[in-house]
Coordinates of C-alpha atoms and ligand atoms in Angstrom, one line a residue:
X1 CA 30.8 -40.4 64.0
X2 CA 34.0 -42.3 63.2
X3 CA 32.3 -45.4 65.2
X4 CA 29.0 -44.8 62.7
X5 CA 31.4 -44.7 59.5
X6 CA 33.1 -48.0 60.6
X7 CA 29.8 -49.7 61.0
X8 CA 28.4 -48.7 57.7
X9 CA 31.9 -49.7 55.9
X10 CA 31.8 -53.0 57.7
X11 CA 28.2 -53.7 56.5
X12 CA 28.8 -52.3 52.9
X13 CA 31.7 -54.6 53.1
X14 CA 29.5 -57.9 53.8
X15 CA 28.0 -57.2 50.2
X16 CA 24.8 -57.0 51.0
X17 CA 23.4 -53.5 49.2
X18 CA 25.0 -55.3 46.1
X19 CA 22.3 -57.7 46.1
X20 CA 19.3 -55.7 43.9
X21 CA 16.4 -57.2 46.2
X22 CA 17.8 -55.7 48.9
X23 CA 17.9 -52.5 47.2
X24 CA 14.0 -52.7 46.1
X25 CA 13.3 -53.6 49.7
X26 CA 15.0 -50.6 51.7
X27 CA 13.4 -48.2 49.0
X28 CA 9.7 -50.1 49.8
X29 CA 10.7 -49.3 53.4
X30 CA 11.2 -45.9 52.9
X31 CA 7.9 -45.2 50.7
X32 CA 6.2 -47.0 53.3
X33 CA 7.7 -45.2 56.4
X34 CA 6.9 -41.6 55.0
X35 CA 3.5 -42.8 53.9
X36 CA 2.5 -44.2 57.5
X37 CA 4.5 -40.6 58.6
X38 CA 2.9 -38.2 56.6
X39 CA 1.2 -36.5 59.5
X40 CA 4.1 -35.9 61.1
X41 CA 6.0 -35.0 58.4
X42 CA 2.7 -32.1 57.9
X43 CA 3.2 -31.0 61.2
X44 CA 6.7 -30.3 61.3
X45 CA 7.5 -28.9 58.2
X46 CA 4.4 -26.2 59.5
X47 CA 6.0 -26.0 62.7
X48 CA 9.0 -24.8 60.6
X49 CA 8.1 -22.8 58.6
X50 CA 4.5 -22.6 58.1
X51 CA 4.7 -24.9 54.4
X52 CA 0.8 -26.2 53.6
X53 CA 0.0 -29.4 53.2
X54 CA -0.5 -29.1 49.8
X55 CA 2.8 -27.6 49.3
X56 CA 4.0 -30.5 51.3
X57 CA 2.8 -32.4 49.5
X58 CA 3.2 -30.9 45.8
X59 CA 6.5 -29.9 46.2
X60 CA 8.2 -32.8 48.6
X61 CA 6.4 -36.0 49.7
X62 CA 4.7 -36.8 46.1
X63 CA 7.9 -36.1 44.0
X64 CA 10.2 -38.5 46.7
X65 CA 7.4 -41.1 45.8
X66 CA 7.9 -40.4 42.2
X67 CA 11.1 -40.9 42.6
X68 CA 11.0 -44.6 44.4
X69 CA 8.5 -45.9 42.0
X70 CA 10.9 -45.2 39.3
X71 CA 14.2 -46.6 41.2
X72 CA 12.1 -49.4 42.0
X73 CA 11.0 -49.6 38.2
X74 CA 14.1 -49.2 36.4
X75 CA 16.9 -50.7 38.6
X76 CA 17.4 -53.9 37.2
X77 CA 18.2 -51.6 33.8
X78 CA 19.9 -48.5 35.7
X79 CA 22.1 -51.9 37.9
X80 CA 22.9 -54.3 34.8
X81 CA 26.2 -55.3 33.2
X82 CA 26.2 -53.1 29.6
X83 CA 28.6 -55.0 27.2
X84 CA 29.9 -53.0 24.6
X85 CA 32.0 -53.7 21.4
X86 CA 35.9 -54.7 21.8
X87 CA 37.2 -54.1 18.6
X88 CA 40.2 -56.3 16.3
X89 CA 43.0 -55.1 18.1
X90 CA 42.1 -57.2 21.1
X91 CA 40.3 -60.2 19.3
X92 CA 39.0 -62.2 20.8
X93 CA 37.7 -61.1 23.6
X94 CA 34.4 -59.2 25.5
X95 CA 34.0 -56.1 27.0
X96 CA 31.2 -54.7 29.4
X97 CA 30.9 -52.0 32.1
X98 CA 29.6 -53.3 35.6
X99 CA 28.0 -50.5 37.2
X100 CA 29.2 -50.8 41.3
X101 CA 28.1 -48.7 44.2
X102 CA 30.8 -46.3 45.5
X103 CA 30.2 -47.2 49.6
X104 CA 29.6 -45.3 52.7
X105 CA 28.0 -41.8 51.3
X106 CA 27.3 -39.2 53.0
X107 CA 24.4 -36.8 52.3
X108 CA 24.0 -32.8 53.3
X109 CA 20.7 -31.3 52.7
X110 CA 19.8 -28.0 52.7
X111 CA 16.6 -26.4 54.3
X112 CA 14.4 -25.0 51.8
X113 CA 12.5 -28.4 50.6
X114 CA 14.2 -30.4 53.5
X115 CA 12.5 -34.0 52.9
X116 CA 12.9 -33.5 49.2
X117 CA 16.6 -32.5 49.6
X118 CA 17.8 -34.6 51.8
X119 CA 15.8 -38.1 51.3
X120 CA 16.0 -37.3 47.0
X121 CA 20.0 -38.2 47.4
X122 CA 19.1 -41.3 49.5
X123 CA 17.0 -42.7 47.5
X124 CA 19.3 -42.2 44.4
X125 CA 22.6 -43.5 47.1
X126 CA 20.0 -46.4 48.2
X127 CA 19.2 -47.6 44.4
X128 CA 22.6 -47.6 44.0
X129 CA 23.7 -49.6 46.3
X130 CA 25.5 -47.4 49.3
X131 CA 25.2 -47.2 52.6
X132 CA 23.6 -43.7 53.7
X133 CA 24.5 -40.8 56.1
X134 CA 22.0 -38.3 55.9
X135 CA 22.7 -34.6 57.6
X136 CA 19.6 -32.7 57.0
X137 CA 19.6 -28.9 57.4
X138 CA 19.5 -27.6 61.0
X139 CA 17.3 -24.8 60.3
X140 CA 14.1 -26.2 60.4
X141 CA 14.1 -28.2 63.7
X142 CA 11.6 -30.0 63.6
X143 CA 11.6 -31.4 60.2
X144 CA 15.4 -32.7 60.7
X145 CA 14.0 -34.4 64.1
X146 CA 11.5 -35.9 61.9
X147 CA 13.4 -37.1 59.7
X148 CA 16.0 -38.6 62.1
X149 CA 12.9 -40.2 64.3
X150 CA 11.6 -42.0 60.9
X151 CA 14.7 -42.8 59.0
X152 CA 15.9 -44.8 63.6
X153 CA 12.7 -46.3 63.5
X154 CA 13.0 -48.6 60.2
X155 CA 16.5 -48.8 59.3
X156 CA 19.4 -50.3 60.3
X157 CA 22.1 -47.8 61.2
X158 CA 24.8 -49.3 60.0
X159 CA 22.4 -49.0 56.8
X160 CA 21.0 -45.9 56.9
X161 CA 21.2 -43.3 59.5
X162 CA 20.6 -39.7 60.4
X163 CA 22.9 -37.4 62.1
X164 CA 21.4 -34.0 63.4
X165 CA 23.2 -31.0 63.9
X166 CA 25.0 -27.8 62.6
X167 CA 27.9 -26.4 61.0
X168 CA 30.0 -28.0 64.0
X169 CA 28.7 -31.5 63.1
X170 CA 29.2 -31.0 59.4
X171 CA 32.6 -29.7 59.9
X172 CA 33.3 -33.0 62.0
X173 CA 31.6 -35.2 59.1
X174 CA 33.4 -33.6 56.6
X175 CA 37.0 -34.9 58.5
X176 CA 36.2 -38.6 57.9
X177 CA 36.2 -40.5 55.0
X178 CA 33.2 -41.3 53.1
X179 CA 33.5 -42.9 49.2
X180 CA 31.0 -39.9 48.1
X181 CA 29.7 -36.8 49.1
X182 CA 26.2 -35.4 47.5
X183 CA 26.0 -31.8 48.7
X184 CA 23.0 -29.5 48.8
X185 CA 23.5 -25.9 49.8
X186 CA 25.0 -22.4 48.7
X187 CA 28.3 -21.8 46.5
X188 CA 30.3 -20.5 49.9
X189 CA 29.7 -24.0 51.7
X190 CA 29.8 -25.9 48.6
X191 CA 33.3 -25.1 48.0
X192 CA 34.1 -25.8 52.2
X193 CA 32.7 -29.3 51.3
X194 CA 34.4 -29.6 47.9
X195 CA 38.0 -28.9 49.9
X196 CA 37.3 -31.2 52.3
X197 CA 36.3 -34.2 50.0
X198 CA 39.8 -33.5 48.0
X199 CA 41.7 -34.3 50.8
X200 CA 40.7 -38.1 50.8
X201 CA 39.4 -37.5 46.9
X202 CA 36.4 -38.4 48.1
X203 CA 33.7 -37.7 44.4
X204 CA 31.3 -35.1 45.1
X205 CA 28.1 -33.9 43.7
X206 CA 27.6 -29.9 44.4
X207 CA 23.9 -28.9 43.9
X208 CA 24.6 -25.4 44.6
X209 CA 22.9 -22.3 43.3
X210 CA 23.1 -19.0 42.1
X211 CA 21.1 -16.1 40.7
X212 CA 18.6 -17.4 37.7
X213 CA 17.6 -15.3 35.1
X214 CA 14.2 -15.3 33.3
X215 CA 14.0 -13.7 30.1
X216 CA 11.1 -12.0 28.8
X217 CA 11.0 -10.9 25.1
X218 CA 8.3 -8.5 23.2
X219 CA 6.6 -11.2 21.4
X220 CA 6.0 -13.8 24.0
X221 CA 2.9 -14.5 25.6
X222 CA 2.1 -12.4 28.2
X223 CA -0.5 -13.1 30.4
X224 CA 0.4 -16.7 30.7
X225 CA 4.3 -16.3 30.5
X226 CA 3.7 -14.0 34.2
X227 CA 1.4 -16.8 35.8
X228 CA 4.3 -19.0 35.2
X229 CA 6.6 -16.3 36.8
X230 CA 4.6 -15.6 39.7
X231 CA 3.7 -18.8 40.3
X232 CA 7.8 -20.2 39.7
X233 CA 9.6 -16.8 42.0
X234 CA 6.7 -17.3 45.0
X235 CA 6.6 -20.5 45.2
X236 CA 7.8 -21.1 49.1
X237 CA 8.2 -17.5 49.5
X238 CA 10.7 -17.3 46.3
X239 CA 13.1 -19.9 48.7
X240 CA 13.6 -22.2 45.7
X241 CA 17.2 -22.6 44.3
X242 CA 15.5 -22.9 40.5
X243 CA 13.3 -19.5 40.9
X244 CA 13.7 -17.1 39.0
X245 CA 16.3 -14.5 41.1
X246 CA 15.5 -12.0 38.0
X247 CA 13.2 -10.8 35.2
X248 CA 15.1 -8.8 32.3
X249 CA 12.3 -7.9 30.2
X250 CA 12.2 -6.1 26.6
X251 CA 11.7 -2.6 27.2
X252 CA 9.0 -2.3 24.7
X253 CA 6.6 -3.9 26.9
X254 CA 7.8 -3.2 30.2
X255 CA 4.9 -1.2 31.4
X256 CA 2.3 -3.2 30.7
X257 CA 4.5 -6.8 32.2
X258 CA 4.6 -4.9 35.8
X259 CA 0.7 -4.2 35.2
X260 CA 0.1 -8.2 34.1
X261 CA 2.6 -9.1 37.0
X262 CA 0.2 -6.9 39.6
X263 CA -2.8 -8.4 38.4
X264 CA -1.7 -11.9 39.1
X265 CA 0.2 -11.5 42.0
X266 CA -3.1 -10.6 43.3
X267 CA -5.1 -13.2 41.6
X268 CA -2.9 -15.9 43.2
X269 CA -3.9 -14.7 46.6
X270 CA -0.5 -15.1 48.2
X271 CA -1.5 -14.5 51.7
X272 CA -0.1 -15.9 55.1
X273 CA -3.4 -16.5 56.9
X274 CA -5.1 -19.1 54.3
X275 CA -1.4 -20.9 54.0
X276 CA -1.0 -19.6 50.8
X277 CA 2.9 -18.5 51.3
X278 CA 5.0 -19.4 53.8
X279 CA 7.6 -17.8 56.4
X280 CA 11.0 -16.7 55.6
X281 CA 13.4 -19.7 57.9
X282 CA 14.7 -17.8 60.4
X283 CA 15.3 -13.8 60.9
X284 CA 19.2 -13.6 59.8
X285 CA 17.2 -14.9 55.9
X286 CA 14.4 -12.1 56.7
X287 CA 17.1 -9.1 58.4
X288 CA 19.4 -10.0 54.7
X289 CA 16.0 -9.8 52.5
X290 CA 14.9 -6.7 54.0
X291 CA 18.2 -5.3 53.1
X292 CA 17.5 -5.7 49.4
X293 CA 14.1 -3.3 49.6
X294 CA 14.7 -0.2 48.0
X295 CA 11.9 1.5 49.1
X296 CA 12.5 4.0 46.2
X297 CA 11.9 1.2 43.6
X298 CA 9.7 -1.2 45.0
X299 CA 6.7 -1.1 42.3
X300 CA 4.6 -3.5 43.9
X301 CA 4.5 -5.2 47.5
X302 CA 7.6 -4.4 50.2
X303 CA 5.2 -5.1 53.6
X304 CA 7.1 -6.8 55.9
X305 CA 6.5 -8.4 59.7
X306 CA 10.1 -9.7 61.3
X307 CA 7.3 -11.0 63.9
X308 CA 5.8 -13.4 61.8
X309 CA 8.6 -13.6 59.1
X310 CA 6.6 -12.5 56.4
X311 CA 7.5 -10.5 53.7
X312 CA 4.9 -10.0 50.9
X313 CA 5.7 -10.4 47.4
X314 CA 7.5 -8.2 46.1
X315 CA 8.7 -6.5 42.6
X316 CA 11.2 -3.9 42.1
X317 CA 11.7 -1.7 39.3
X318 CA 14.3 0.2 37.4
X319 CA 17.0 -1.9 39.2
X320 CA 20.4 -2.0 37.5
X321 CA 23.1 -4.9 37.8
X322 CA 24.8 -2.7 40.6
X323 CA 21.7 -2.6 42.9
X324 CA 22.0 -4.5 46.1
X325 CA 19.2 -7.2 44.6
X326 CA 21.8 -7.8 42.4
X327 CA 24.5 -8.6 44.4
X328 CA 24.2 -12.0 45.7
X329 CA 21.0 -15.1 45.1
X330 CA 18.0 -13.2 46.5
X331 CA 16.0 -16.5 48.1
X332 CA 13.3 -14.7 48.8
X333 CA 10.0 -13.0 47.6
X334 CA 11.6 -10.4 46.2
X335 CA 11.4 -10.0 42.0
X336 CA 13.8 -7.4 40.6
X337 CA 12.6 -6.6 37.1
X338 CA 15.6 -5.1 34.5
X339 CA 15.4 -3.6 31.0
X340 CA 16.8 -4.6 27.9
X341 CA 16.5 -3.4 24.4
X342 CA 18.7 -5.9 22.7
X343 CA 18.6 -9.8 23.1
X344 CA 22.4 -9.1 22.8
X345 CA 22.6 -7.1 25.7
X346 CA 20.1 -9.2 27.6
X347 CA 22.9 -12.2 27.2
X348 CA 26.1 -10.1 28.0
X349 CA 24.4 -9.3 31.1
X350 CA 23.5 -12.7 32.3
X351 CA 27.2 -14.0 31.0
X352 CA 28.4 -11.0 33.1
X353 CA 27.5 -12.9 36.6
X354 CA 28.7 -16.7 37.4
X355 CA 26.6 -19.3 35.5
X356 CA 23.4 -19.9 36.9
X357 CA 21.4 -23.0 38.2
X358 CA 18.9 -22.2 35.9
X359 CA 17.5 -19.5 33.0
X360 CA 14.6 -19.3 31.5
X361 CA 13.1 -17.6 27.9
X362 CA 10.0 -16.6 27.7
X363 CA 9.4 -16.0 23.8
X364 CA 7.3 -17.2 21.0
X365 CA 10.6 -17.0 18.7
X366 CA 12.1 -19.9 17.4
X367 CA 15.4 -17.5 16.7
X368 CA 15.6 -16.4 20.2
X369 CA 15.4 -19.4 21.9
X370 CA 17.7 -21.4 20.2
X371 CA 20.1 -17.9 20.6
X372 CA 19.6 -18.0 24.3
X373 CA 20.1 -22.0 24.8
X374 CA 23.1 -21.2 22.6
X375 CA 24.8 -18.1 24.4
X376 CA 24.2 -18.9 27.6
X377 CA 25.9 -22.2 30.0
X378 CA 23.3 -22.8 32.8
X379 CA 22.3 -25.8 34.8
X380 CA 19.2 -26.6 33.3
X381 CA 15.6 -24.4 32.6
X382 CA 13.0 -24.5 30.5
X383 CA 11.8 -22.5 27.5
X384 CA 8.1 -20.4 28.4
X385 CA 7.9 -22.0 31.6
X386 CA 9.5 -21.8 35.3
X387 CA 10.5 -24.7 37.7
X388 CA 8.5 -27.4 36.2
X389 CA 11.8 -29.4 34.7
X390 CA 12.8 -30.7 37.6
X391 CA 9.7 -32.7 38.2
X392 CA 10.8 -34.5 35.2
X393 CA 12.8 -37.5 36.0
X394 CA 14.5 -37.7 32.5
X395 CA 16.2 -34.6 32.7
X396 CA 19.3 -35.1 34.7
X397 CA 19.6 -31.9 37.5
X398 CA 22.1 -30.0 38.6
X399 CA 24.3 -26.9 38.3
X400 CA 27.4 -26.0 36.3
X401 CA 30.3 -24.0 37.3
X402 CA 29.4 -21.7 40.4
X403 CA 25.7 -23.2 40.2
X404 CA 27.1 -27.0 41.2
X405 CA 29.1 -30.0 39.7
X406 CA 27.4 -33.2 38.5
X407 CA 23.5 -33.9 38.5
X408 CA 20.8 -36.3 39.5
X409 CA 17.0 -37.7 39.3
X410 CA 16.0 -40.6 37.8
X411 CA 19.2 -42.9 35.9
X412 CA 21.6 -39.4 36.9
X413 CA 20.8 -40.0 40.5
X414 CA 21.7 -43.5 40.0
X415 CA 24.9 -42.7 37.9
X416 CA 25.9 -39.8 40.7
X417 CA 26.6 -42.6 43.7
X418 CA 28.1 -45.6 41.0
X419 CA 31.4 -46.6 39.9
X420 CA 31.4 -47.8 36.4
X421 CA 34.0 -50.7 36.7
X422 CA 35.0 -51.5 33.0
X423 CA 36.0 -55.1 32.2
X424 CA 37.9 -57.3 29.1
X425 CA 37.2 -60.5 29.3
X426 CA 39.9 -62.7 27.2
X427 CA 40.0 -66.7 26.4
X428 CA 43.1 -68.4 26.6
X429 CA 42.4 -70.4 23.3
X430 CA 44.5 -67.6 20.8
X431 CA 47.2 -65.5 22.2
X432 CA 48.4 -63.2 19.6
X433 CA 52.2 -62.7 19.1
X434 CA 52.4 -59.4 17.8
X435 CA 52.3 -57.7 21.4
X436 CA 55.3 -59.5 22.6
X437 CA 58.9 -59.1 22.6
X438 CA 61.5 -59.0 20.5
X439 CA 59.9 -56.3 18.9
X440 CA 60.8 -57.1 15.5
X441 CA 59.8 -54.9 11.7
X442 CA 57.7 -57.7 10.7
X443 CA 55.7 -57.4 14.0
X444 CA 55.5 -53.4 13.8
X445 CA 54.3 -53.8 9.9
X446 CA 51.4 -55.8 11.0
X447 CA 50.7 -53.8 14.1
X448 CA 50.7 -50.7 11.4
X449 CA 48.3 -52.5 9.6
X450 CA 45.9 -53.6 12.2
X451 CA 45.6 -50.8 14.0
X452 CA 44.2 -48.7 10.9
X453 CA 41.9 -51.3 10.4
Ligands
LIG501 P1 24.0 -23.7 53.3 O1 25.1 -23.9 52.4 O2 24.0 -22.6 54.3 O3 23.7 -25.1 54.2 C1 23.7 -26.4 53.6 C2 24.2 -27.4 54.5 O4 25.5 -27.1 54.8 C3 23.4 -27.5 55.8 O5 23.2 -28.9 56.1 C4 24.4 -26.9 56.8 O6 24.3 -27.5 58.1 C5 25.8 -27.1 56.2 N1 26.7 -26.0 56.5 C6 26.4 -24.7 56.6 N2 27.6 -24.0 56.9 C7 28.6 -24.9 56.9 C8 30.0 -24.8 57.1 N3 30.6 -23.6 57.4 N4 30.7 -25.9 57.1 C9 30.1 -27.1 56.9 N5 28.8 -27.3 56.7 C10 28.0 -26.2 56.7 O7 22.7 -23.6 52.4 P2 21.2 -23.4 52.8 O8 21.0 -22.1 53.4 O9 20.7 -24.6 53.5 O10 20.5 -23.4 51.3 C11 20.4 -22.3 50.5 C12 21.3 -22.5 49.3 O11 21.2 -23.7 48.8 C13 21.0 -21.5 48.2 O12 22.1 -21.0 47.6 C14 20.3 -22.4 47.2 O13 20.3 -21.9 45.9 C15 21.0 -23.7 47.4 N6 20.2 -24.8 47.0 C16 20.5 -25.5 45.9 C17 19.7 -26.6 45.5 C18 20.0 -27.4 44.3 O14 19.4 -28.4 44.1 N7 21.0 -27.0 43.5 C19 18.6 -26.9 46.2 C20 18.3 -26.1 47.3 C21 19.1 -25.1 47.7

C-alpha cells in the first residue's frame, strides 16, 4: 500500500492533474470505459445481488454519466482563479482565491449502489485534480472485481487505482497518509475513519447515514404522496441511505394511508422473479432484518426466504419509538408506520433521535412545511417527494451531525477534494508607512481613521 501511496504522491508531485486537459481526459476515459463495460458491470452487480438492468442503470451507471458530463462541462468554472475585492486598508493591491487539488485521496465506498458510491467520489477527486485510491465495498464480490478489472485496464496506477479487500485492508489504508479521505458507510465506521484521518489531519468527507423520517400530514395528497413512499423505501429492497427508515403519519388518516400503502405496494409489483426487487447483501443484513419483524404488528407483507435473501415488503403498525425497528437505520424492506396527533409532537420525536440524512414532508401546507424545514437539522430531503434530490446536481449532498460531515455532486463534489489557496497580490510602486515602526499617535490616528472607512 505504502509503495502505491508513494507512487501516486510522486506523480501528483510532477503537476500533471493540475493541468485541466488532463483532468477532461481521465474523466472521458472513465465514461468511455464503463460505457464499453456496461455488460459486465450488468452482470456483476446481478451476480451480487440480483439488481436489474434497469435499476443498474437508473440508479448507478446513468447518474455517474450525469455526473462526468457536468465535471467535464463546468470545470474550467468549478477550476478558475475567483478574484475578489481587497479593500483600502491594503491599497493597492489584488486578491483572488486559486482553487488547488488536495493530492493522493483516498476513496471508501460502501455496497448498496457500489459503482455509484464509489466511482461518484472519483470523479468529483478526478475533476479536481487528485490522484485516486478507490476501496469499493467487499460485500458484493463481484462488482468490486469489476470495478478493479476496469478502473487496471485504463488507468495509470500511479493515477488511479483500485484496492480490493475488507475491514483488514481498510484498517491498513487508513494507517498511511493520504491528503483526503471521502468516506461512504455507517455512523460506527465513519467515526473509525474519522479517528484515523485526525491522526495525520488528514480532511474527510463522512457520507454516513441514519434513520430518515417521512412525514405525512392530514391534508396532503394521498394517493400520490404513498407512490412516492413506496416507490422511495423499496427502492433496492429499502437498502438506500436516503429512504425513508419511517412514516409518522397524522392519526386522522391513518387507516385509510395503510389501505393506500397496500394498494400500491401491490400495484408496483415488487416481486423477485420479474427482477422487480432485489436480494438483501448477504444473510448477517437478512438474520438483523428479520429481527425487526414483529409478527404481532406486521400490517402488511413479513414473507421471508434466508435461501434466496428475500424479504417482501413490508409495513408495520402501531410501532412506538421503543420498538426494535426503532432502534438502529432499518436498511431494508421494512416500513414502520407511527402516529402523531400534533405536528409538535411529530418534531419532538424526530429531534429525539440523532439528525438524520434526510426527512421528508408530505403536506399541501405552506405552514407545515416551512415549520418542518425550520425545526428540524437534516442532511438534505425534499418536500412531497422521496429520493429524487439527489439526482439533482445543484443540490450539494450529504449528512450533518451523526448523518455525515461535508457534502458533494456537482461544484460540492468538486469543492470536497480542493484547497482554496487565498492570495494578495501587492506592487512595489507605494508602500504605505503607517504599518511600520515607531509606532507613533499620528500613525495610530490615521490608522483609527482608515480602518472605519
Ligand atoms: P460500512 O460502514 O459497514 O462499510 C463501508 C466501508 O467501510 C466498506 O468499504 C468497508 O470495507 C469498510 N469497513 C467496514 N468496517 C470497517 C472497519 N471496522 N474498519 C475500517 N473499515 C471498515 O457500511 P455499509 O454496510 O457498506 O453501508 C451501509 C451504511 O452506509 C448505512 O448506514 C447507510 O446509510 C450508509 N450509506 C450512506 C450513504 C451516503 O451517501 N450518505 C450512501 C450509502 C450508504
Amino acid at each position: 500500500m505504502k509503495e502505491i501511496i508513494n507512487a501516486q504522491r510522486n506523480f501528483f508531485n510532477t503537476h500533471a492533474t493540475k493541468d485541466i486537459q488532463f483532468r477532461r481526459a481521465q474523466l472521458k476515459k472513465l465514461q468511455q470505459a464503463l460505457e464499453q463495460n456496461e455488460k459486465l458491470l450488468h452482470e456483476a452487480i446481478y451476480k451480487d445481488f440480483k439488481k436489474s438492468e434497469f435499476d443498474n442503470y437508473s440508479t448507478e451507471l446513468s447518474l455517474l454519466y450525469k455526473d462526468i458530463k457536468e465535471a467535464q462541462k463546468m470545470i474550467y468554472k468549478w477550476a478558475r482563479k475567483e478574484s475578489v475585492p481587497t479593500g483600502i486598508l491594503n491599497f493597492p493591491a489584488s486578491s483572488y482565491i486559486i482553487p488547488e487539488p488536495l493530492g493522493v485521496s483516498l476513496v471508501i465506498g460502501a455496497w448498496n449502489y457500489p459503482y455509484q458510491l464509489s466511482f461518484a467520489p472519483a470523479i468529483a477527486a478526478i475533476a479536481a485534480g487528485n490522484t485516486v485510491i478507490l476501496k469499493p465495498s467487499e460485500l458484493p464480490t463481484n462488482t468490486a472485481a469489476a470495478m478493479a478489472k476496469i478502473v487496471k485496464e485504463n488507468f495509470d496506477p500511479a493515477f488511479f487505482t483500485v484496492v480490493e479487500g475488507g475491514v483488514e485492508e481498510t484498517q491498513e489504508l487508513l494507517k498511511q497518509k493520504f491528503d483526503k479521505i471521502f468516506f461512504t458507510g455507517s455512523t460506527t465506521v465513519g467515526k473509525i475513519v474519522y479517528k484515523a484521518a485526525a491522526e495525520n489531519l488528514t480532511p474527510v468527507t463522512l457520507e454516513l447515514g441514519g434513520k430518515s423520517p417521512a412525514i405525512v400530514t392530514e391534508n396532503c395528497n394521498l394517493k400520490v404522496s404513498v407512490k412516492r413512499l413506496v416507490w422511495g423505501k423499496f427502492l433496492n429492497s429499502g437498502q438506500t441511505c436516503i429512504a425513508p427508515d419511517y412514516v409518522l403519519v397524522h392519526n386522522s388518516i391513518e387507516q385509510r394511508f395503510l389501505n393506500q400503502l397496500k394498494i400500491e405496494i401491490e400495484s408496483q409489483h415488487f416481486a423477485f422473479e420479474n427482477d422487480n426487487f432485489l436480494q438483501i447483501i448477504n444473510n448477517k443484513n437478512f438474520d438483523r432484518l428479520v429481527k425487526m419483524l414483529d409478527p404481532q404488528k406486521i400490517f402488511y407483507g413479513g414473507e421471508t426466504n434466508r435461501e434466496s435473501r428475500y424479504i417482501q415488503p413490508t409495513v408495520m403498525q402501531n410501532v412506538n419509538f421503543d420498538d426494535v425497528v426503532m432502534q438502529e437505520e432499518i436498511f431494508g424492506p421494512i416500513l414502520p408506520v407511527i402516529t402523531y396527533e400534533t405536528i409538535e409532537e411529530a418534531i419532538v420525536k424526530v429531534n429525539s433521535l440523532p439528525k438524520p440524512l434526510s426527512c421528508y414532508v408530505f403536506t399541501k401546507s405552506n405552514a407545515i412545511k416551512k415549520k418542518v424545514l425550520k425545526e428540524i437539522s437534516f442532511g438534505g430531503g425534499a418536500i412531497n417527494e422521496t429520493v429524487m434530490h439527489i439526482t439533482n446536481e445543484n443540490l450539494p449532498f450529504g449528512g450533518v451531525g451523526f448523518s455525515g460531515i461535508g457534502n458533494y455532486h456537482g461544484e460540492a463534489g468538486f469543492k470536497a477534494f480542493t484547497h482554496y489557496k487565498s492570495i494578495m497580490d501587492k506592487p512595489t510602486w507605494f508602500d504605505p508607512f503607517i504599518k511600520y515602526y515607531p509606532h507613533t499617535n499620528f500613525r495610530l490616528k490615521l490608522m483609527r481613521w482608515i480602518m472605519k472607512l
